[in-house]
Structure formats: C-alpha cells, structure tokens
PDB file of C-alpha atoms and ligand atoms in Angstrom:
ATOM      1  CA  UNK A  21     121.765 101.436  16.322  1.00 38.00           C
ATOM      2  CA  UNK A  22     119.517  98.614  16.855  1.00 38.00           C
ATOM      3  CA  UNK A  23     116.043 100.155  17.631  1.00 40.00           C
ATOM      4  CA  UNK A  24     113.641  97.804  19.461  1.00 41.00           C
ATOM      5  CA  UNK A  25     109.886  99.018  19.541  1.00 41.00           C
ATOM      6  CA  UNK A  26     110.251 102.411  21.011  1.00 41.00           C
ATOM      7  CA  UNK A  27     106.895 103.858  23.031  1.00 41.00           C
ATOM      8  CA  UNK A  28     108.431 106.920  23.952  1.00 43.00           C
ATOM      9  CA  UNK A  29     111.822 107.301  24.181  1.00 51.00           C
ATOM     10  CA  UNK A  30     113.556 108.343  27.183  1.00 85.00           C
ATOM     11  CA  UNK A  31     115.381 105.335  28.977  1.00 97.00           C
ATOM     12  CA  UNK A  32     118.309 103.560  26.845  1.00 98.00           C
ATOM     13  CA  UNK A  33     120.289 100.469  27.181  1.00 98.00           C
ATOM     14  CA  UNK A  34     123.333 100.426  26.188  1.00 98.00           C
ATOM     15  CA  UNK A  35     124.460  96.503  24.416  1.00 98.00           C
ATOM     16  CA  UNK A  36     126.696  94.785  22.359  1.00 98.00           C
ATOM     17  CA  UNK A  37     125.138  92.536  20.267  1.00 98.00           C
ATOM     18  CA  UNK A  38     125.007  88.814  21.522  1.00 98.00           C
ATOM     19  CA  UNK A  39     126.915  89.975  24.857  1.00 98.00           C
ATOM     20  CA  UNK A  40     125.464  89.527  28.699  1.00 98.00           C
ATOM     21  CA  UNK A  41     123.337  92.954  27.774  1.00 98.00           C
ATOM     22  CA  UNK A  42     120.991  90.309  25.579  1.00 98.00           C
ATOM     23  CA  UNK A  43     119.599  89.355  28.823  1.00 99.00           C
ATOM     24  CA  UNK A  44     117.774  92.692  29.814  1.00 98.00           C
ATOM     25  CA  UNK A  45     117.204  93.162  25.990  1.00 98.00           C
ATOM     26  CA  UNK A  46     114.805  90.296  26.428  1.00 98.00           C
ATOM     27  CA  UNK A  47     113.539  91.707  29.329  1.00 98.00           C
ATOM     28  CA  UNK A  48     112.472  94.548  27.588  1.00 98.00           C
ATOM     29  CA  UNK A  49     110.615  93.064  24.945  1.00 98.00           C
ATOM     30  CA  UNK A  50     109.098  90.194  27.454  1.00 98.00           C
ATOM     31  CA  UNK A  51     107.556  93.248  29.364  1.00 98.00           C
ATOM     32  CA  UNK A  52     107.228  95.605  26.284  1.00 97.00           C
ATOM     33  CA  UNK A  53     109.176  98.192  28.090  1.00 97.00           C
ATOM     34  CA  UNK A  54     109.752 101.771  26.401  1.00 93.00           C
ATOM     35  CA  UNK A  55     113.362 102.069  25.653  1.00 96.00           C
ATOM     36  CA  UNK A  56     115.781 103.082  23.057  1.00 96.00           C
ATOM     37  CA  UNK A  57     118.646 100.258  22.708  1.00 98.00           C
ATOM     38  CA  UNK A  58     122.221 102.053  21.717  1.00 98.00           C
ATOM     39  CA  UNK A  59     124.623  99.696  20.323  1.00 98.00           C
ATOM     40  CA  UNK A  60     128.183  99.786  21.828  1.00 98.00           C
ATOM     41  CA  UNK A  61     131.035  99.083  19.172  1.00 98.00           C
ATOM     42  CA  UNK A  62     133.768  96.942  20.246  1.00 96.00           C
ATOM     43  CA  UNK A  63     136.020 100.217  19.890  1.00 97.00           C
ATOM     44  CA  UNK A  64     133.575 101.558  22.661  1.00 98.00           C
ATOM     45  CA  UNK A  65     132.335 104.207  20.203  1.00 98.00           C
ATOM     46  CA  UNK A  66     128.603 104.935  20.314  1.00 98.00           C
ATOM     47  CA  UNK A  67     126.547 105.795  17.497  1.00 97.00           C
ATOM     48  CA  UNK A  68     127.187 109.540  17.576  1.00 96.00           C
ATOM     49  CA  UNK A  69     130.903 109.327  17.539  1.00 97.00           C
ATOM     50  CA  UNK A  70     131.514 109.753  21.492  1.00 97.00           C
ATOM     51  CA  UNK A  71     133.144 107.660  23.946  1.00 98.00           C
ATOM     52  CA  UNK A  72     131.104 105.233  25.791  1.00 98.00           C
ATOM     53  CA  UNK A  73     133.637 105.445  28.684  1.00 98.00           C
ATOM     54  CA  UNK A  74     132.755 108.998  29.068  1.00 97.00           C
ATOM     55  CA  UNK A  75     129.366 107.802  30.262  1.00 97.00           C
ATOM     56  CA  UNK A  76     129.799 104.913  31.941  1.00 98.00           C
ATOM     57  CA  UNK A  77     133.781 104.691  33.169  1.00 98.00           C
ATOM     58  CA  UNK A  78     133.375 100.482  33.660  1.00 98.00           C
ATOM     59  CA  UNK A  79     133.558 100.509  29.459  1.00 98.00           C
ATOM     60  CA  UNK A  80     131.345  97.309  29.712  1.00 98.00           C
ATOM     61  CA  UNK A  81     127.822  96.413  28.700  1.00 98.00           C
ATOM     62  CA  UNK A  82     125.100  96.427  29.946  1.00 98.00           C
ATOM     63  CA  UNK A  83     124.495  99.972  31.124  1.00 98.00           C
ATOM     64  CA  UNK A  84     120.944 101.710  31.448  1.00 98.00           C
ATOM     65  CA  UNK A  85     120.419 105.405  31.261  1.00 97.00           C
ATOM     66  CA  UNK A  86     117.207 106.045  33.251  1.00 96.00           C
ATOM     67  CA  UNK A  87     115.043 109.007  31.981  1.00 93.00           C
ATOM     68  CA  UNK A  88     116.065 111.270  34.687  1.00 92.00           C
ATOM     69  CA  UNK A  89     120.047 110.308  33.272  1.00 93.00           C
ATOM     70  CA  UNK A  90     120.908 108.191  36.347  1.00 95.00           C
ATOM     71  CA  UNK A  91     123.064 105.232  34.853  1.00 97.00           C
ATOM     72  CA  UNK A  92     122.290 101.352  36.440  1.00 98.00           C
ATOM     73  CA  UNK A  93     125.144  99.021  35.111  1.00 98.00           C
ATOM     74  CA  UNK A  94     125.845  95.393  36.302  1.00 98.00           C
ATOM     75  CA  UNK A  95     123.363  92.984  34.282  1.00 98.00           C
ATOM     76  CA  UNK A  96     122.039  91.406  37.402  1.00 98.00           C
ATOM     77  CA  UNK A  97     120.503  94.521  38.853  1.00 98.00           C
ATOM     78  CA  UNK A  98     119.613  95.957  35.434  1.00 98.00           C
ATOM     79  CA  UNK A  99     117.523  92.866  34.871  1.00 98.00           C
ATOM     80  CA  UNK A 100     115.817  93.355  38.101  1.00 98.00           C
ATOM     81  CA  UNK A 101     115.129  97.280  37.905  1.00 98.00           C
ATOM     82  CA  UNK A 102     113.608  96.455  34.636  1.00 98.00           C
ATOM     83  CA  UNK A 103     111.389  93.199  35.655  1.00 98.00           C
ATOM     84  CA  UNK A 104     110.012  95.657  38.644  1.00 98.00           C
ATOM     85  CA  UNK A 105     108.951  98.159  36.574  1.00 98.00           C
ATOM     86  CA  UNK A 106     106.228  95.663  35.196  1.00 98.00           C
ATOM     87  CA  UNK A 107     105.801  93.331  37.908  1.00 98.00           C
ATOM     88  CA  UNK A 108     102.216  92.171  36.249  1.00 98.00           C
ATOM     89  CA  UNK A 109     104.746  90.398  33.753  1.00 98.00           C
ATOM     90  CA  UNK A 110     105.935  88.058  36.717  1.00 98.00           C
ATOM     91  CA  UNK A 111     109.321  88.162  35.309  1.00 98.00           C
ATOM     92  CA  UNK A 112     110.397  88.416  38.922  1.00 98.00           C
ATOM     93  CA  UNK A 113     109.011  87.380  42.033  1.00 98.00           C
ATOM     94  CA  UNK A 114     107.858  90.053  44.454  1.00 98.00           C
ATOM     95  CA  UNK A 115     109.762  91.819  46.881  1.00 98.00           C
ATOM     96  CA  UNK A 116     110.320  89.937  50.153  1.00 97.00           C
ATOM     97  CA  UNK A 117     109.224  86.600  48.993  1.00 98.00           C
ATOM     98  CA  UNK A 118     111.397  83.172  49.369  1.00 98.00           C
ATOM     99  CA  UNK A 119     110.680  83.003  45.617  1.00 98.00           C
ATOM    100  CA  UNK A 120     112.440  86.426  44.943  1.00 98.00           C
ATOM    101  CA  UNK A 121     115.535  85.419  46.757  1.00 98.00           C
ATOM    102  CA  UNK A 122     115.744  82.258  44.900  1.00 98.00           C
ATOM    103  CA  UNK A 123     115.740  83.961  41.513  1.00 98.00           C
ATOM    104  CA  UNK A 124     118.242  86.276  42.919  1.00 98.00           C
ATOM    105  CA  UNK A 125     120.239  83.436  44.308  1.00 98.00           C
ATOM    106  CA  UNK A 126     120.304  82.245  40.524  1.00 98.00           C
ATOM    107  CA  UNK A 127     121.214  85.668  39.148  1.00 98.00           C
ATOM    108  CA  UNK A 128     124.517  85.482  41.029  1.00 98.00           C
ATOM    109  CA  UNK A 129     125.381  82.131  40.428  1.00 98.00           C
ATOM    110  CA  UNK A 130     124.803  82.763  36.457  1.00 98.00           C
ATOM    111  CA  UNK A 131     126.840  85.642  37.159  1.00 98.00           C
ATOM    112  CA  UNK A 132     129.981  84.424  39.138  1.00 98.00           C
ATOM    113  CA  UNK A 133     130.170  80.880  38.226  1.00 98.00           C
ATOM    114  CA  UNK A 134     129.215  81.023  34.489  1.00 98.00           C
ATOM    115  CA  UNK A 135     128.956  84.277  32.951  1.00 98.00           C
ATOM    116  CA  UNK A 136     132.446  85.318  34.446  1.00 98.00           C
ATOM    117  CA  UNK A 137     134.155  81.476  33.996  1.00 98.00           C
ATOM    118  CA  UNK A 138     132.892  82.161  29.983  1.00 98.00           C
ATOM    119  CA  UNK A 139     134.444  85.733  29.772  1.00 97.00           C
ATOM    120  CA  UNK A 140     138.163  84.271  29.423  1.00 98.00           C
ATOM    121  CA  UNK A 141     137.694  81.903  26.916  1.00 98.00           C
ATOM    122  CA  UNK A 142     136.744  84.914  24.387  1.00 97.00           C
ATOM    123  CA  UNK A 143     140.309  86.366  25.497  1.00 96.00           C
ATOM    124  CA  UNK A 144     142.892  86.059  22.600  1.00 95.00           C
ATOM    125  CA  UNK A 145     145.709  86.181  25.017  1.00 97.00           C
ATOM    126  CA  UNK A 146     144.305  83.306  27.432  1.00 98.00           C
ATOM    127  CA  UNK A 147     146.674  80.507  27.712  1.00 98.00           C
ATOM    128  CA  UNK A 148     145.159  77.002  26.120  1.00 97.00           C
ATOM    129  CA  UNK A 149     145.741  75.387  29.432  1.00 98.00           C
ATOM    130  CA  UNK A 150     143.516  78.002  31.210  1.00 98.00           C
ATOM    131  CA  UNK A 151     140.760  77.579  28.719  1.00 97.00           C
ATOM    132  CA  UNK A 152     140.930  73.889  29.249  1.00 97.00           C
ATOM    133  CA  UNK A 153     140.602  74.109  32.878  1.00 98.00           C
ATOM    134  CA  UNK A 154     138.127  77.050  32.754  1.00 98.00           C
ATOM    135  CA  UNK A 155     135.509  74.215  30.377  1.00 98.00           C
ATOM    136  CA  UNK A 156     136.168  71.771  32.905  1.00 98.00           C
ATOM    137  CA  UNK A 157     134.737  74.293  35.514  1.00 98.00           C
ATOM    138  CA  UNK A 158     131.941  75.062  33.462  1.00 98.00           C
ATOM    139  CA  UNK A 159     130.920  71.609  32.856  1.00 98.00           C
ATOM    140  CA  UNK A 160     130.764  71.077  36.441  1.00 98.00           C
ATOM    141  CA  UNK A 161     128.344  73.721  36.661  1.00 98.00           C
ATOM    142  CA  UNK A 162     126.173  72.721  33.864  1.00 98.00           C
ATOM    143  CA  UNK A 163     125.730  69.473  35.708  1.00 98.00           C
ATOM    144  CA  UNK A 164     124.118  71.661  38.489  1.00 98.00           C
ATOM    145  CA  UNK A 165     121.977  73.362  36.282  1.00 98.00           C
ATOM    146  CA  UNK A 166     121.177  70.356  34.510  1.00 98.00           C
ATOM    147  CA  UNK A 167     119.757  69.034  37.650  1.00 98.00           C
ATOM    148  CA  UNK A 168     117.663  72.064  38.369  1.00 98.00           C
ATOM    149  CA  UNK A 169     116.266  72.196  35.157  1.00 98.00           C
ATOM    150  CA  UNK A 170     115.014  68.091  34.956  1.00 98.00           C
ATOM    151  CA  UNK A 171     111.011  68.037  34.817  1.00 97.00           C
ATOM    152  CA  UNK A 172     110.954  72.145  34.766  1.00 98.00           C
ATOM    153  CA  UNK A 173     110.560  74.159  31.559  1.00 98.00           C
ATOM    154  CA  UNK A 174     112.389  77.171  33.251  1.00 98.00           C
ATOM    155  CA  UNK A 175     114.779  77.409  36.342  1.00 98.00           C
ATOM    156  CA  UNK A 176     112.146  78.227  38.539  1.00 98.00           C
ATOM    157  CA  UNK A 177     108.869  76.263  36.946  1.00 98.00           C
ATOM    158  CA  UNK A 178     106.642  77.042  34.206  1.00 98.00           C
ATOM    159  CA  UNK A 179     107.352  80.602  34.756  1.00 98.00           C
ATOM    160  CA  UNK A 180     109.761  82.623  32.723  1.00 98.00           C
ATOM    161  CA  UNK A 181     111.624  84.825  34.892  1.00 99.00           C
ATOM    162  CA  UNK A 182     114.985  87.217  34.592  1.00 99.00           C
ATOM    163  CA  UNK A 183     117.225  84.418  35.698  1.00 99.00           C
ATOM    164  CA  UNK A 184     116.085  82.562  32.479  1.00 99.00           C
ATOM    165  CA  UNK A 185     116.795  85.371  30.436  1.00 99.00           C
ATOM    166  CA  UNK A 186     120.523  85.644  31.669  1.00 99.00           C
ATOM    167  CA  UNK A 187     121.173  81.983  31.509  1.00 99.00           C
ATOM    168  CA  UNK A 188     119.946  81.535  27.599  1.00 98.00           C
ATOM    169  CA  UNK A 189     122.134  84.721  27.162  1.00 98.00           C
ATOM    170  CA  UNK A 190     125.334  83.049  28.407  1.00 98.00           C
ATOM    171  CA  UNK A 191     124.335  79.400  27.351  1.00 98.00           C
ATOM    172  CA  UNK A 192     124.465  80.675  23.593  1.00 98.00           C
ATOM    173  CA  UNK A 193     128.055  81.262  24.097  1.00 98.00           C
ATOM    174  CA  UNK A 194     128.567  77.205  24.090  1.00 98.00           C
ATOM    175  CA  UNK A 195     128.576  77.443  20.707  1.00 97.00           C
ATOM    176  CA  UNK A 196     130.830  79.952  19.487  1.00 96.00           C
ATOM    177  CA  UNK A 197     133.395  77.821  22.028  1.00 97.00           C
ATOM    178  CA  UNK A 198     132.288  74.818  20.421  1.00 96.00           C
ATOM    179  CA  UNK A 199     130.912  73.282  23.819  1.00 98.00           C
ATOM    180  CA  UNK A 200     128.851  70.364  22.774  1.00 98.00           C
ATOM    181  CA  UNK A 201     125.511  70.485  25.093  1.00 98.00           C
ATOM    182  CA  UNK A 202     124.446  66.665  24.120  1.00 98.00           C
ATOM    183  CA  UNK A 203     125.904  65.660  27.885  1.00 98.00           C
ATOM    184  CA  UNK A 204     122.832  67.979  29.470  1.00 98.00           C
ATOM    185  CA  UNK A 205     119.917  67.240  27.517  1.00 98.00           C
ATOM    186  CA  UNK A 206     117.632  69.377  29.932  1.00 98.00           C
ATOM    187  CA  UNK A 207     119.690  72.705  29.250  1.00 98.00           C
ATOM    188  CA  UNK A 208     119.197  72.085  25.637  1.00 98.00           C
ATOM    189  CA  UNK A 209     115.667  71.517  25.768  1.00 98.00           C
ATOM    190  CA  UNK A 210     115.921  74.797  27.917  1.00 98.00           C
ATOM    191  CA  UNK A 211     117.622  76.394  24.950  1.00 98.00           C
ATOM    192  CA  UNK A 212     115.208  75.527  22.378  1.00 98.00           C
ATOM    193  CA  UNK A 213     112.227  76.475  24.714  1.00 98.00           C
ATOM    194  CA  UNK A 214     113.676  79.909  25.255  1.00 98.00           C
ATOM    195  CA  UNK A 215     114.609  80.531  21.841  1.00 98.00           C
ATOM    196  CA  UNK A 216     111.148  80.388  20.683  1.00 98.00           C
ATOM    197  CA  UNK A 217     109.864  82.843  22.907  1.00 98.00           C
ATOM    198  CA  UNK A 218     108.845  86.029  21.226  1.00 98.00           C
ATOM    199  CA  UNK A 219     110.357  88.198  23.957  1.00 98.00           C
ATOM    200  CA  UNK A 220     113.870  86.549  22.670  1.00 98.00           C
ATOM    201  CA  UNK A 221     113.198  86.178  19.067  1.00 98.00           C
ATOM    202  CA  UNK A 222     112.529  89.859  19.108  1.00 98.00           C
ATOM    203  CA  UNK A 223     115.518  90.836  20.819  1.00 98.00           C
ATOM    204  CA  UNK A 224     117.677  88.708  18.657  1.00 98.00           C
ATOM    205  CA  UNK A 225     116.432  90.615  15.726  1.00 97.00           C
ATOM    206  CA  UNK A 226     117.024  93.541  17.317  1.00 97.00           C
ATOM    207  CA  UNK A 227     120.446  93.003  17.925  1.00 98.00           C
ATOM    208  CA  UNK A 228     120.699  91.420  14.364  1.00 96.00           C
ATOM    209  CA  UNK A 229     122.432  87.949  16.091  1.00 94.00           C
ATOM    210  CA  UNK A 230     121.496  84.591  15.186  1.00 87.00           C
ATOM    211  CA  UNK A 231     119.361  82.244  17.421  1.00 81.00           C
TER     212      UNK A 231
HETATM  213  N1  GSH B  21     129.969  92.881  35.562  1.00 58.82           N
HETATM  214  C1  GSH B  21     129.342  92.841  34.691  1.00 58.82           C
HETATM  215  C2  GSH B  21     130.182  91.993  33.695  1.00 58.82           C
HETATM  216  C3  GSH B  21     130.131  92.574  32.273  1.00 58.82           C
HETATM  217  C4  GSH B  21     130.567  92.162  30.826  1.00 58.82           C
HETATM  218  O1  GSH B  21     131.486  91.071  31.358  1.00 58.82           O
HETATM  219  N2  GSH B  21     130.553  92.860  30.016  1.00 58.82           N
HETATM  220  C5  GSH B  21     131.064  92.585  28.676  1.00 58.82           C
HETATM  221  C6  GSH B  21     129.950  91.439  27.431  1.00 58.82           C
HETATM  222  S1  GSH B  21     129.427  90.267  28.357  1.00 58.82           S
HETATM  223  C7  GSH B  21     131.540  93.674  28.020  1.00 58.82           C
HETATM  224  O2  GSH B  21     131.012  94.422  27.895  1.00 58.82           O
HETATM  225  N3  GSH B  21     132.819  93.415  27.258  1.00 58.82           N
HETATM  226  C8  GSH B  21     133.371  94.593  26.772  1.00 58.82           C
HETATM  227  C9  GSH B  21     134.555  94.603  27.366  1.00 58.82           C
HETATM  228  O3  GSH B  21     134.697  94.753  28.576  1.00 58.82           O
HETATM  229  O4  GSH B  21     135.540  95.820  26.650  1.00 58.82           O
HETATM  230  C10 GSH B  21     127.724  92.408  34.763  1.00 58.82           C
HETATM  231  O5  GSH B  21     127.614  91.701  35.180  1.00 58.82           O
HETATM  232  O6  GSH B  21     127.373  93.187  33.889  1.00 58.82           O
END
C-alpha cells in the first residue's frame, strides 16, 4: 500500500498504479489533502486481504471513501470533490462560473473521448482491427487537444486544473501503447511540463510508477 503524506488519516483513495485513479492522486498532492491512498490489486484484493468489490461493487478505480464512510466513484466526480476541498488552490474554478463549465466540459471530453477509447487497447482479447480503429479515433481527438493547447501552458491557460491532471494521466498511456506523440508538439510539451510538477512527481513516487 502506497502512502502519501498522511496528515490525519480518515479519507481513503482507492487506486491501481498508473490507472485513471492517478489523476485524483495528483490532485491529493497538488492540494496537500489529508487522505490515505489504498492500492487495489489486479485481483481486486485490498491490502488487508478483503475483496474491493465488497466495498465498491463497480470493481474499478478510482473510489474515494469519505470520513463518514460515504463512497464516491467516477474519476471526473472524485476530481471535482477533491479540488473543491481546497478552493484556494484553484484546481477547479468556482461554482456557477463559465470557467467551471469549461473545466467540466474538458473532464467529460477526456473521460468519454480519450479515456474510454484507450481502455479497450489494454484488453488482451480486443481484436487488432478494432485496436487500429481506436487509435485512429484517438489521433483525431489528439488533434483537437493539440489545438486547445497551442500557446498555453495548460488546457485553460496558465492555471493547472483537474482537467490537466486527468489529461496527463490518460496521455501517459500512449507510451505502453507505442503511440508516438511527435505529430502533436503542444501535447508533448504539455506532458513534459506537467510531469515536472511537484504534485505529479509525488504521486508518481507514491504509486511507484515511472514518469
Ligand atoms: N467510469 C469510470 C471508469 C474507471 C476505469 O476505467 N477504471 C479502470 C482503470 S483506468 C479500472 O479500474 N480497471 C480495472 C477493472 O475494471 O478491473 C471512471 O471514469 O472512473
């Protein structure tokens, strides 16, 4: 079980190393949030030997267990919840602003158009033809992200947000999938810039995954 800085353990983040749960893990470090990260094994076993599915019937990560035992799932929602705990860190714009809707728009885009087009690429039974089709779809989506990132540090400008943590997390998967990012230089620059952030480095170290 990886342990980030524990400031007074109660809330728990369930994660698998390098999976989409890495995005909320980054936000935990970016915002210095007090929680205990708990690693879920590929066999769905928790460090105490119990079955993760007994706790979260969805069986996938991330999941956030709040201090009162409430379980919150779905990466985009867990990201919003964590960022809202520390509004002064500006990891998500305030409620009711157009800036917030823009970040929510990005989270949904990353979830449905990037994350979920990557997922079947990891499946050992996914047919090669379908994998190639998915890679073509992803390349089209990368073109949109490239345009969004040109001339900017992060997706919304100079401020790092939950959308950037999520985008960095899913774009890391281009490496194991042997997808060359050379055609998208603004995405490449974004990846290098984000990888150097202390919050990202701390999350990488906590999950014992490579940059
Ligand atoms: N809709 C979920 C999907 C989460 C998801 O795909 N999690 C993957 C890791 S990226 C997972 O836990 N896979 C292991 C499994 O399903 O057994 C979300 O957005 O949080």
